[in-house]
PDB file of C-alpha atoms and ligand atoms in Angstrom:
ATOM      1  CA  MET S 218      16.934 -27.482   2.272  1.00 47.00           C
ATOM      2  CA  THR S 219      19.820 -26.409   4.552  1.00 47.00           C
ATOM      3  CA  ASP S 220      18.806 -24.046   7.295  1.00 55.00           C
ATOM      4  CA  PRO S 221      20.933 -20.847   7.253  1.00 61.00           C
ATOM      5  CA  ASP S 222      20.923 -20.994  11.070  1.00 62.00           C
ATOM      6  CA  GLY S 223      22.819 -24.293  11.161  1.00 61.00           C
ATOM      7  CA  PRO S 224      21.813 -26.732  13.905  1.00 64.00           C
ATOM      8  CA  VAL S 225      19.918 -24.103  15.962  1.00 77.00           C
ATOM      9  CA  ARG S 226      16.778 -23.301  14.029  1.00 88.00           C
ATOM     10  CA  ARG S 227      15.151 -19.924  14.689  1.00 95.00           C
ATOM     11  CA  PRO S 228      11.405 -19.532  14.119  1.00 97.00           C
ATOM     12  CA  HIS S 229      10.895 -17.922  10.712  1.00 98.00           C
ATOM     13  CA  VAL S 230       8.302 -15.205   9.993  1.00 98.00           C
ATOM     14  CA  LEU S 231       7.582 -14.047   6.441  1.00 98.00           C
ATOM     15  CA  ILE S 232       6.163 -10.538   6.039  1.00 98.00           C
ATOM     16  CA  LEU S 233       4.549  -9.676   2.707  1.00 98.00           C
ATOM     17  CA  GLY S 234       5.560  -6.031   2.584  1.00 98.00           C
ATOM     18  CA  GLY S 235       5.674  -2.876   0.502  1.00 96.00           C
ATOM     19  CA  THR S 236       4.146  -0.632   3.175  1.00 95.00           C
ATOM     20  CA  THR S 237       5.308   1.577   6.035  1.00 94.00           C
ATOM     21  CA  GLU S 238       3.561  -0.784   8.461  1.00 96.00           C
ATOM     22  CA  ALA S 239       5.507  -3.777   7.123  1.00 98.00           C
ATOM     23  CA  ARG S 240       8.792  -1.907   7.635  1.00 98.00           C
ATOM     24  CA  ARG S 241       7.770  -0.866  11.155  1.00 97.00           C
ATOM     25  CA  LEU S 242       6.844  -4.429  12.011  1.00 98.00           C
ATOM     26  CA  ALA S 243      10.145  -5.805  10.678  1.00 98.00           C
ATOM     27  CA  ALA S 244      12.063  -3.177  12.678  1.00 98.00           C
ATOM     28  CA  GLY S 245      10.029  -3.882  15.825  1.00 98.00           C
ATOM     29  CA  LEU S 246      10.560  -7.623  15.567  1.00 98.00           C
ATOM     30  CA  ALA S 247      14.310  -7.215  14.999  1.00 97.00           C
ATOM     31  CA  ASP S 248      14.403  -5.094  18.144  1.00 97.00           C
ATOM     32  CA  ARG S 249      12.105  -7.104  20.418  1.00 96.00           C
ATOM     33  CA  LEU S 250      12.714 -10.672  19.226  1.00 96.00           C
ATOM     34  CA  PRO S 251      16.316 -10.961  18.013  1.00 94.00           C
ATOM     35  CA  GLY S 252      15.987 -14.762  18.145  1.00 95.00           C
ATOM     36  CA  LEU S 253      13.424 -14.651  15.356  1.00 97.00           C
ATOM     37  CA  ARG S 254      14.297 -14.938  11.665  1.00 98.00           C
ATOM     38  CA  VAL S 255      12.282 -12.310   9.782  1.00 98.00           C
ATOM     39  CA  THR S 256      12.096 -12.133   5.985  1.00 98.00           C
ATOM     40  CA  THR S 257      10.217  -9.377   4.157  1.00 98.00           C
ATOM     41  CA  SER S 258       9.018  -9.986   0.626  1.00 98.00           C
ATOM     42  CA  LEU S 259       8.697  -7.095  -1.841  1.00 98.00           C
ATOM     43  CA  ALA S 260       6.989  -7.276  -5.216  1.00 97.00           C
ATOM     44  CA  GLY S 261       9.762  -5.314  -6.934  1.00 95.00           C
ATOM     45  CA  ARG S 262       7.559  -2.537  -8.348  1.00 92.00           C
ATOM     46  CA  VAL S 263       9.674   0.344  -6.981  1.00 91.00           C
ATOM     47  CA  ALA S 264      13.142   0.850  -8.482  1.00 91.00           C
ATOM     48  CA  ALA S 265      14.852   1.797  -5.191  1.00 93.00           C
ATOM     49  CA  PRO S 266      12.638   0.513  -2.354  1.00 94.00           C
ATOM     50  CA  ARG S 267      13.137   1.470   1.274  1.00 94.00           C
ATOM     51  CA  LEU S 268      14.564  -1.723   2.705  1.00 96.00           C
ATOM     52  CA  PRO S 269      13.292  -3.134   6.007  1.00 97.00           C
ATOM     53  CA  ALA S 270      15.315  -4.662   8.840  1.00 98.00           C
ATOM     54  CA  GLY S 271      16.030  -8.388   8.523  1.00 98.00           C
ATOM     55  CA  GLU S 272      16.211 -10.468   5.374  1.00 98.00           C
ATOM     56  CA  VAL S 273      14.616  -9.297   2.130  1.00 98.00           C
ATOM     57  CA  ARG S 274      13.523 -11.179  -0.972  1.00 98.00           C
ATOM     58  CA  ILE S 275      12.188  -9.438  -4.073  1.00 98.00           C
ATOM     59  CA  GLY S 276       9.782 -10.593  -6.810  1.00 98.00           C
ATOM     60  CA  GLY S 277       6.596 -12.596  -7.230  1.00 98.00           C
ATOM     61  CA  PHE S 278       6.262 -16.177  -5.986  1.00 98.00           C
ATOM     62  CA  GLY S 279       4.327 -17.485  -8.973  1.00 98.00           C
ATOM     63  CA  GLY S 280       0.779 -17.421  -7.604  1.00 98.00           C
ATOM     64  CA  PRO S 281      -0.624 -19.107  -4.490  1.00 98.00           C
ATOM     65  CA  ASP S 282       1.052 -22.450  -5.270  1.00 98.00           C
ATOM     66  CA  GLY S 283       4.419 -20.749  -5.636  1.00 98.00           C
ATOM     67  CA  LEU S 284       3.938 -18.974  -2.327  1.00 98.00           C
ATOM     68  CA  ALA S 285       2.880 -22.215  -0.597  1.00 98.00           C
ATOM     69  CA  HIS S 286       6.018 -23.862  -1.987  1.00 98.00           C
ATOM     70  CA  TRP S 287       8.175 -20.980  -0.704  1.00 98.00           C
ATOM     71  CA  LEU S 288       6.609 -21.247   2.765  1.00 98.00           C
ATOM     72  CA  ARG S 289       7.427 -24.945   2.959  1.00 98.00           C
ATOM     73  CA  GLU S 290      10.877 -24.702   1.377  1.00 98.00           C
ATOM     74  CA  HIS S 291      11.945 -21.926   3.739  1.00 98.00           C
ATOM     75  CA  ALA S 292      10.310 -23.476   6.804  1.00 98.00           C
ATOM     76  CA  VAL S 293       8.123 -20.460   7.521  1.00 98.00           C
ATOM     77  CA  ASP S 294       6.339 -20.655  10.886  1.00 98.00           C
ATOM     78  CA  ALA S 295       4.041 -17.633  10.473  1.00 98.00           C
ATOM     79  CA  LEU S 296       2.968 -15.425   7.577  1.00 98.00           C
ATOM     80  CA  ILE S 297       1.958 -11.780   7.880  1.00 98.00           C
ATOM     81  CA  ASP S 298       0.214 -10.106   4.979  1.00 98.00           C
ATOM     82  CA  ALA S 299       1.206  -6.478   5.499  1.00 98.00           C
ATOM     83  CA  THR S 300       0.673  -5.458   1.879  1.00 98.00           C
ATOM     84  CA  HIS S 301      -1.121  -2.313   0.768  1.00 96.00           C
ATOM     85  CA  PRO S 302      -4.937  -2.375   1.085  1.00 96.00           C
ATOM     86  CA  PHE S 303      -5.151  -2.036  -2.724  1.00 96.00           C
ATOM     87  CA  ALA S 304      -2.868  -4.999  -3.402  1.00 95.00           C
ATOM     88  CA  GLY S 305      -5.866  -7.313  -3.792  1.00 87.00           C
ATOM     89  CA  THR S 306      -4.315 -10.327  -5.519  1.00 97.00           C
ATOM     90  CA  ILE S 307      -1.460 -11.051  -3.139  1.00 98.00           C
ATOM     91  CA  SER S 308      -3.813 -11.047  -0.120  1.00 98.00           C
ATOM     92  CA  PHE S 309      -5.969 -13.786  -1.669  1.00 98.00           C
ATOM     93  CA  ASN S 310      -2.804 -15.672  -2.649  1.00 98.00           C
ATOM     94  CA  ALA S 311      -1.571 -15.406   0.942  1.00 98.00           C
ATOM     95  CA  ALA S 312      -4.821 -16.803   2.351  1.00 98.00           C
ATOM     96  CA  GLN S 313      -4.774 -19.726  -0.066  1.00 98.00           C
ATOM     97  CA  ALA S 314      -1.070 -20.479   0.383  1.00 98.00           C
ATOM     98  CA  ALA S 315      -1.234 -20.299   4.187  1.00 98.00           C
ATOM     99  CA  ALA S 316      -4.115 -22.795   4.189  1.00 98.00           C
ATOM    100  CA  THR S 317      -2.277 -25.142   1.803  1.00 98.00           C
ATOM    101  CA  ALA S 318       1.001 -25.005   3.727  1.00 98.00           C
ATOM    102  CA  HIS S 319      -0.699 -25.011   7.169  1.00 98.00           C
ATOM    103  CA  VAL S 320       1.036 -21.819   8.221  1.00 98.00           C
ATOM    104  CA  PRO S 321      -0.769 -19.364  10.545  1.00 98.00           C
ATOM    105  CA  LEU S 322      -1.636 -16.107   8.772  1.00 98.00           C
ATOM    106  CA  LEU S 323      -2.269 -12.607  10.091  1.00 98.00           C
ATOM    107  CA  ALA S 324      -3.385  -9.688   7.928  1.00 98.00           C
ATOM    108  CA  LEU S 325      -2.011  -6.298   8.985  1.00 98.00           C
ATOM    109  CA  ARG S 326      -4.470  -3.764   7.567  1.00 96.00           C
ATOM    110  CA  ARG S 327      -4.561  -0.141   8.545  1.00 95.00           C
ATOM    111  CA  PRO S 328      -8.104   1.233   8.907  1.00 95.00           C
ATOM    112  CA  GLY S 329      -9.526   3.280   6.052  1.00 96.00           C
ATOM    113  CA  TRP S 330     -10.011   7.045   6.255  1.00 97.00           C
ATOM    114  CA  VAL S 331     -13.249   8.476   7.620  1.00 95.00           C
ATOM    115  CA  PRO S 332     -14.693  11.760   6.298  1.00 95.00           C
ATOM    116  CA  GLU S 333     -14.775  14.703   8.684  1.00 95.00           C
ATOM    117  CA  PRO S 334     -17.108  17.698   8.799  1.00 97.00           C
ATOM    118  CA  GLY S 335     -16.245  19.986   5.887  1.00 96.00           C
ATOM    119  CA  ASP S 336     -15.119  17.152   3.585  1.00 97.00           C
ATOM    120  CA  THR S 337     -16.736  16.737   0.154  1.00 98.00           C
ATOM    121  CA  TRP S 338     -16.003  13.137  -0.741  1.00 98.00           C
ATOM    122  CA  HIS S 339     -17.200  11.229  -3.795  1.00 98.00           C
ATOM    123  CA  PRO S 340     -16.667   7.522  -3.135  1.00 98.00           C
ATOM    124  CA  VAL S 341     -16.164   5.386  -6.257  1.00 98.00           C
ATOM    125  CA  ALA S 342     -15.458   1.700  -6.814  1.00 97.00           C
ATOM    126  CA  SER S 343     -12.576   1.926  -9.291  1.00 97.00           C
ATOM    127  CA  LEU S 344     -10.144   4.188 -11.127  1.00 98.00           C
ATOM    128  CA  SER S 345     -12.451   4.162 -14.180  1.00 98.00           C
ATOM    129  CA  GLU S 346     -15.345   5.361 -12.023  1.00 98.00           C
ATOM    130  CA  ALA S 347     -13.055   8.072 -10.662  1.00 98.00           C
ATOM    131  CA  ALA S 348     -12.238   9.158 -14.222  1.00 98.00           C
ATOM    132  CA  ALA S 349     -15.944   9.224 -15.121  1.00 98.00           C
ATOM    133  CA  ALA S 350     -16.706  11.469 -12.124  1.00 98.00           C
ATOM    134  CA  LEU S 351     -13.919  14.007 -12.752  1.00 98.00           C
ATOM    135  CA  PRO S 352     -15.255  16.259 -15.556  1.00 98.00           C
ATOM    136  CA  THR S 353     -18.217  17.385 -13.458  1.00 98.00           C
ATOM    137  CA  LEU S 354     -16.037  18.082 -10.401  1.00 98.00           C
ATOM    138  CA  GLY S 355     -13.072  20.085 -11.637  1.00 98.00           C
ATOM    139  CA  HIS S 356     -10.478  20.798 -14.305  1.00 98.00           C
ATOM    140  CA  ARG S 357      -7.162  20.761 -12.463  1.00 98.00           C
ATOM    141  CA  VAL S 358      -6.721  17.348 -10.881  1.00 98.00           C
ATOM    142  CA  PHE S 359      -4.276  16.219  -8.203  1.00 98.00           C
ATOM    143  CA  LEU S 360      -4.034  12.485  -8.894  1.00 98.00           C
ATOM    144  CA  THR S 361      -2.431  10.514  -6.052  1.00 97.00           C
ATOM    145  CA  THR S 362      -3.407   6.956  -6.967  1.00 96.00           C
ATOM    146  CA  GLY S 363       0.097   5.982  -8.073  1.00 94.00           C
ATOM    147  CA  ARG S 364       1.671   5.474 -11.472  1.00 93.00           C
ATOM    148  CA  MET S 365      -0.139   2.186 -12.178  1.00 91.00           C
ATOM    149  CA  GLY S 366      -3.600   2.634 -13.650  1.00 92.00           C
ATOM    150  CA  LEU S 367      -3.062   6.050 -15.268  1.00 97.00           C
ATOM    151  CA  ALA S 368      -4.506   4.596 -18.482  1.00 97.00           C
ATOM    152  CA  ALA S 369      -7.964   5.001 -16.907  1.00 98.00           C
ATOM    153  CA  PHE S 370      -7.495   8.798 -17.146  1.00 98.00           C
ATOM    154  CA  ALA S 371      -5.725   8.958 -20.535  1.00 98.00           C
ATOM    155  CA  HIS S 372      -8.883   9.906 -22.471  1.00 98.00           C
ATOM    156  CA  LEU S 373      -9.496  13.027 -20.337  1.00 98.00           C
ATOM    157  CA  THR S 374      -7.849  15.422 -22.771  1.00 98.00           C
ATOM    158  CA  ASP S 375      -9.601  18.567 -21.441  1.00 98.00           C
ATOM    159  CA  LEU S 376      -8.384  18.177 -17.853  1.00 98.00           C
ATOM    160  CA  TRP S 377      -4.953  19.010 -16.449  1.00 98.00           C
ATOM    161  CA  PHE S 378      -3.322  16.520 -14.052  1.00 98.00           C
ATOM    162  CA  LEU S 379      -0.680  16.747 -11.367  1.00 98.00           C
ATOM    163  CA  VAL S 380       0.355  13.099 -10.902  1.00 98.00           C
ATOM    164  CA  ARG S 381       2.385  12.213  -7.806  1.00 98.00           C
ATOM    165  CA  SER S 382       4.239   8.900  -7.794  1.00 96.00           C
ATOM    166  CA  VAL S 383       7.475   7.347  -6.517  1.00 94.00           C
ATOM    167  CA  ASP S 384       8.786   6.388  -9.969  1.00 95.00           C
ATOM    168  CA  ALA S 385       8.088   8.134 -13.284  1.00 96.00           C
ATOM    169  CA  PRO S 386       4.788   7.106 -14.909  1.00 96.00           C
ATOM    170  CA  ASP S 387       4.773   5.153 -18.171  1.00 93.00           C
ATOM    171  CA  PRO S 388       2.267   5.902 -20.948  1.00 95.00           C
ATOM    172  CA  PRO S 389      -0.618   5.711 -21.550  1.00 97.00           C
ATOM    173  CA  PHE S 390      -1.385   8.691 -19.319  1.00 97.00           C
ATOM    174  CA  PRO S 391      -3.377  11.929 -19.740  1.00 97.00           C
ATOM    175  CA  PRO S 392      -1.830  14.265 -22.338  1.00 97.00           C
ATOM    176  CA  ARG S 393      -1.969  17.370 -20.108  1.00 98.00           C
ATOM    177  CA  MET S 394       0.026  16.131 -17.136  1.00 97.00           C
ATOM    178  CA  GLU S 395       2.864  17.122 -14.831  1.00 98.00           C
ATOM    179  CA  ALA S 396       4.590  14.309 -12.949  1.00 97.00           C
ATOM    180  CA  LEU S 397       5.758  14.992  -9.412  1.00 98.00           C
ATOM    181  CA  LEU S 398       8.177  12.291  -8.241  1.00 97.00           C
ATOM    182  CA  ASP S 399       7.997  12.046  -4.473  1.00 96.00           C
ATOM    183  CA  ARG S 400       7.124   9.649  -1.682  1.00 93.00           C
ATOM    184  CA  GLY S 401       5.523  10.212   1.703  1.00 91.00           C
ATOM    185  CA  PRO S 402       5.314  11.124   4.437  1.00 93.00           C
ATOM    186  CA  PHE S 403       3.907  14.478   3.274  1.00 96.00           C
ATOM    187  CA  THR S 404       3.349  17.547   5.455  1.00 97.00           C
ATOM    188  CA  LEU S 405       0.164  19.584   5.707  1.00 98.00           C
ATOM    189  CA  GLU S 406       2.149  22.705   4.810  1.00 98.00           C
ATOM    190  CA  GLY S 407       3.509  21.007   1.690  1.00 98.00           C
ATOM    191  CA  GLU S 408       0.091  19.724   0.619  1.00 98.00           C
ATOM    192  CA  ARG S 409      -1.492  23.167   1.106  1.00 98.00           C
ATOM    193  CA  ALA S 410       1.228  24.684  -1.098  1.00 98.00           C
ATOM    194  CA  LEU S 411       0.736  22.057  -3.823  1.00 98.00           C
ATOM    195  CA  LEU S 412      -3.012  22.679  -4.011  1.00 98.00           C
ATOM    196  CA  ARG S 413      -2.500  26.437  -4.032  1.00 98.00           C
ATOM    197  CA  ASP S 414       0.452  26.653  -6.436  1.00 98.00           C
ATOM    198  CA  HIS S 415      -1.129  24.303  -8.998  1.00 98.00           C
ATOM    199  CA  ARG S 416      -4.657  25.744  -8.559  1.00 98.00           C
ATOM    200  CA  ILE S 417      -6.006  22.251  -7.909  1.00 98.00           C
ATOM    201  CA  ASP S 418      -9.792  22.019  -7.899  1.00 98.00           C
ATOM    202  CA  VAL S 419     -10.248  18.255  -7.420  1.00 98.00           C
ATOM    203  CA  LEU S 420      -8.203  15.530  -5.675  1.00 98.00           C
ATOM    204  CA  VAL S 421      -8.253  11.804  -6.472  1.00 98.00           C
ATOM    205  CA  THR S 422      -7.037   9.295  -3.897  1.00 98.00           C
ATOM    206  CA  LYS S 423      -7.336   5.642  -2.981  1.00 97.00           C
ATOM    207  CA  ASP S 424      -8.672   4.995   0.515  1.00 97.00           C
ATOM    208  CA  SER S 425      -5.187   3.971   1.622  1.00 95.00           C
ATOM    209  CA  GLY S 426      -5.803   5.031   5.191  1.00 94.00           C
ATOM    210  CA  ALA S 427      -2.179   5.885   5.928  1.00 86.00           C
ATOM    211  CA  ALA S 428      -1.247   8.681   8.323  1.00 87.00           C
ATOM    212  CA  ALA S 429       1.740   9.524   6.108  1.00 85.00           C
ATOM    213  CA  THR S 430      -0.501  10.538   3.212  1.00 87.00           C
ATOM    214  CA  ALA S 431      -3.517  11.904   5.134  1.00 95.00           C
ATOM    215  CA  PRO S 432      -2.473  15.617   5.138  1.00 97.00           C
ATOM    216  CA  LYS S 433      -3.715  15.973   1.536  1.00 98.00           C
ATOM    217  CA  LEU S 434      -7.247  15.317   2.850  1.00 98.00           C
ATOM    218  CA  THR S 435      -6.918  18.055   5.443  1.00 98.00           C
ATOM    219  CA  ALA S 436      -5.531  20.450   2.842  1.00 98.00           C
ATOM    220  CA  ALA S 437      -8.431  19.625   0.490  1.00 98.00           C
ATOM    221  CA  ARG S 438     -10.987  20.173   3.276  1.00 98.00           C
ATOM    222  CA  GLU S 439      -9.461  23.558   4.134  1.00 98.00           C
ATOM    223  CA  ALA S 440      -9.438  24.637   0.491  1.00 98.00           C
ATOM    224  CA  GLY S 441     -12.964  23.368  -0.243  1.00 98.00           C
ATOM    225  CA  VAL S 442     -11.557  20.967  -2.849  1.00 98.00           C
ATOM    226  CA  PRO S 443     -13.732  17.889  -3.564  1.00 98.00           C
ATOM    227  CA  VAL S 444     -12.088  14.484  -3.178  1.00 98.00           C
ATOM    228  CA  VAL S 445     -12.797  11.428  -5.294  1.00 98.00           C
ATOM    229  CA  VAL S 446     -12.072   8.467  -2.992  1.00 98.00           C
ATOM    230  CA  VAL S 447     -11.543   5.038  -4.550  1.00 98.00           C
ATOM    231  CA  ARG S 448     -12.942   2.412  -2.178  1.00 97.00           C
ATOM    232  CA  ARG S 449     -10.826  -0.561  -1.133  1.00 97.00           C
ATOM    233  CA  PRO S 450     -11.060  -3.874  -2.973  1.00 96.00           C
ATOM    234  CA  GLU S 451     -12.374  -6.990  -1.229  1.00 95.00           C
ATOM    235  CA  THR S 452     -10.000  -8.901   1.022  1.00 94.00           C
ATOM    236  CA  PRO S 453     -10.220 -12.567   2.013  1.00 96.00           C
ATOM    237  CA  GLN S 454     -12.702 -13.341   4.774  1.00 91.00           C
ATOM    238  CA  ASP S 455     -11.849 -15.262   7.939  1.00 92.00           C
ATOM    239  CA  VAL S 456      -8.252 -14.057   8.200  1.00 97.00           C
ATOM    240  CA  PRO S 457      -7.333 -12.694  11.650  1.00 97.00           C
ATOM    241  CA  THR S 458      -6.507  -9.013  11.320  1.00 97.00           C
ATOM    242  CA  ALA S 459      -4.335  -6.498  13.167  1.00 98.00           C
ATOM    243  CA  GLU S 460      -4.795  -2.778  12.560  1.00 97.00           C
ATOM    244  CA  SER S 461      -1.309  -1.645  13.566  1.00 97.00           C
ATOM    245  CA  PRO S 462       2.271  -2.921  13.685  1.00 98.00           C
ATOM    246  CA  ALA S 463       1.970  -2.996  17.517  1.00 98.00           C
ATOM    247  CA  GLU S 464      -1.020  -5.364  17.302  1.00 98.00           C
ATOM    248  CA  ALA S 465       0.827  -7.543  14.814  1.00 98.00           C
ATOM    249  CA  MET S 466       3.874  -7.562  17.130  1.00 98.00           C
ATOM    250  CA  ALA S 467       1.665  -8.825  19.950  1.00 98.00           C
ATOM    251  CA  TRP S 468       0.386 -11.641  17.688  1.00 98.00           C
ATOM    252  CA  VAL S 469       3.962 -12.693  16.886  1.00 98.00           C
ATOM    253  CA  CYS S 470       5.108 -12.362  20.516  1.00 96.00           C
ATOM    254  CA  ASP S 471       2.232 -14.613  21.634  1.00 96.00           C
ATOM    255  CA  ARG S 472       3.651 -17.319  19.415  1.00 95.00           C
ATOM    256  CA  PHE S 473       7.407 -16.928  19.627  1.00 94.00           C
ATOM    257  CA  ALA S 474       8.459 -14.767  22.612  1.00 87.00           C
TER     258      ALA S 474
HETATM  259  P1  NAP R 300      -1.227  -7.263  -6.321  1.00 55.45           P
HETATM  260  O1  NAP R 300      -1.977  -6.804  -7.513  1.00 55.45           O
HETATM  261  O2  NAP R 300      -1.985  -7.751  -5.151  1.00 55.45           O
HETATM  262  O3  NAP R 300      -0.211  -8.428  -6.713  1.00 55.45           O
HETATM  263  C1  NAP R 300       0.116  -8.780  -8.037  1.00 55.45           C
HETATM  264  C2  NAP R 300       1.240  -9.789  -7.974  1.00 55.45           C
HETATM  265  O4  NAP R 300       2.444  -9.163  -7.518  1.00 55.45           O
HETATM  266  C3  NAP R 300       0.986 -10.910  -6.987  1.00 55.45           C
HETATM  267  O5  NAP R 300       0.184 -11.930  -7.552  1.00 55.45           O
HETATM  268  C4  NAP R 300       2.399 -11.351  -6.680  1.00 55.45           C
HETATM  269  O6  NAP R 300       2.941 -12.107  -7.742  1.00 55.45           O
HETATM  270  C5  NAP R 300       3.168 -10.045  -6.669  1.00 55.45           C
HETATM  271  N1  NAP R 300       3.276  -9.445  -5.337  1.00 55.45           N
HETATM  272  C6  NAP R 300       2.507  -8.477  -4.770  1.00 55.45           C
HETATM  273  N2  NAP R 300       2.966  -8.144  -3.563  1.00 55.45           N
HETATM  274  C7  NAP R 300       4.054  -8.910  -3.357  1.00 55.45           C
HETATM  275  C8  NAP R 300       4.983  -9.018  -2.287  1.00 55.45           C
HETATM  276  N3  NAP R 300       4.895  -8.240  -1.192  1.00 55.45           N
HETATM  277  N4  NAP R 300       5.996  -9.931  -2.412  1.00 55.45           N
HETATM  278  C9  NAP R 300       6.107 -10.694  -3.525  1.00 55.45           C
HETATM  279  N5  NAP R 300       5.270 -10.636  -4.571  1.00 55.45           N
HETATM  280  C10 NAP R 300       4.257  -9.747  -4.490  1.00 55.45           C
HETATM  281  O7  NAP R 300      -0.218  -6.132  -5.824  1.00 55.45           O
HETATM  282  P2  NAP R 300       0.090  -4.647  -6.411  1.00 55.45           P
HETATM  283  O8  NAP R 300      -1.118  -3.809  -6.230  1.00 55.45           O
HETATM  284  O9  NAP R 300       0.720  -4.797  -7.750  1.00 55.45           O
HETATM  285  O10 NAP R 300       1.163  -4.161  -5.345  1.00 55.45           O
HETATM  286  C11 NAP R 300       2.483  -4.687  -5.382  1.00 55.45           C
HETATM  287  C12 NAP R 300       3.194  -4.330  -4.092  1.00 55.45           C
HETATM  288  O11 NAP R 300       3.232  -2.910  -3.948  1.00 55.45           O
HETATM  289  C13 NAP R 300       2.524  -4.903  -2.841  1.00 55.45           C
HETATM  290  O12 NAP R 300       3.504  -5.607  -2.117  1.00 55.45           O
HETATM  291  C14 NAP R 300       2.002  -3.693  -2.089  1.00 55.45           C
HETATM  292  O13 NAP R 300       2.156  -3.819  -0.699  1.00 55.45           O
HETATM  293  C15 NAP R 300       2.803  -2.534  -2.652  1.00 55.45           C
HETATM  294  N6  NAP R 300       1.991  -1.326  -2.812  1.00 55.45           N
HETATM  295  C16 NAP R 300       0.850  -1.346  -3.575  1.00 55.45           C
HETATM  296  C17 NAP R 300       0.082  -0.199  -3.682  1.00 55.45           C
HETATM  297  C18 NAP R 300      -1.195  -0.189  -4.486  1.00 55.45           C
HETATM  298  O14 NAP R 300      -1.871   0.865  -4.517  1.00 55.45           O
HETATM  299  N7  NAP R 300      -1.593  -1.296  -5.106  1.00 55.45           N
HETATM  300  C19 NAP R 300       0.491   0.979  -3.022  1.00 55.45           C
HETATM  301  C20 NAP R 300       1.657   0.973  -2.253  1.00 55.45           C
HETATM  302  C21 NAP R 300       2.399  -0.186  -2.154  1.00 55.45           C
HETATM  303  P3  NAP R 300       2.956 -13.716  -7.724  1.00 55.45           P
HETATM  304  O15 NAP R 300       1.532 -14.130  -7.979  1.00 55.45           O
HETATM  305  O16 NAP R 300       3.909 -14.088  -8.816  1.00 55.45           O
HETATM  306  O17 NAP R 300       3.424 -14.154  -6.360  1.00 55.45           O
END
């Protein structure tokens, strides 16, 4: 395939994105290594995504083989899986595709949240386990696990839900529900007001680990509201990992600066 750079080929890094960290990394690389070609891939779930610096492609690759093909066809020199900790499938696809195409892979994974004194956390393994735990914990639920997977809560007809998501949820969802369309970062003041104004008595969250969405945990602690925390899914073993965009930048700089 023809290289868009013409005769001078720039090293090409593909970032699997959809997170704040992926956007920060793309911006940092554009700033620090202007000689690098950086493409970010988005799944296309959000109608109007925040676009990162550099090139962007949108949509699935067609499984690990499709991704391996893309890596070869676009002469990718390094792959960074900066997807959300709950995007389990694409991370396994990335590990398999990188091995097939012989492209070095780095996973950029923010650390999970850690409970603090005063927190009442109920860790669960899945959204269905979260739904099963809810009736004994409260009646007015602040559900922050996103618009996908609301079907797991649809049978909870006695509970009231405040559902926060970027795009409007599609049914099936719980019958007694208010949708709040918003995206982070969120402030502690704002989260306190939401809990108070909606008389929330239980919060449900994934262990996303992001600073931008952590204030809800502080607000819940202050208000004595229990938190159902969905644990992270498995990720592929033996993939080198960075915990921050700065660490991932250093990994790229080691190779291409
Ligand atoms: P997933 O279950 O791991 O992936 C499902 C399929 O979506 C993958 O097999 C792949 O399709 C495609 N895909 C996922 N991420 C992609 C990317 N960055 N570029 C191109 N294709 C991608 O992922 P998900 O949970 O649906 O999440 C989708 C995207 O939303 C991710 O990029 C993630 O970073 C972002 N996100 C997810 C969450 C969450 O809670 N899950 C929260 C915030 C943001 P093919 O097999 O066809 O390649």
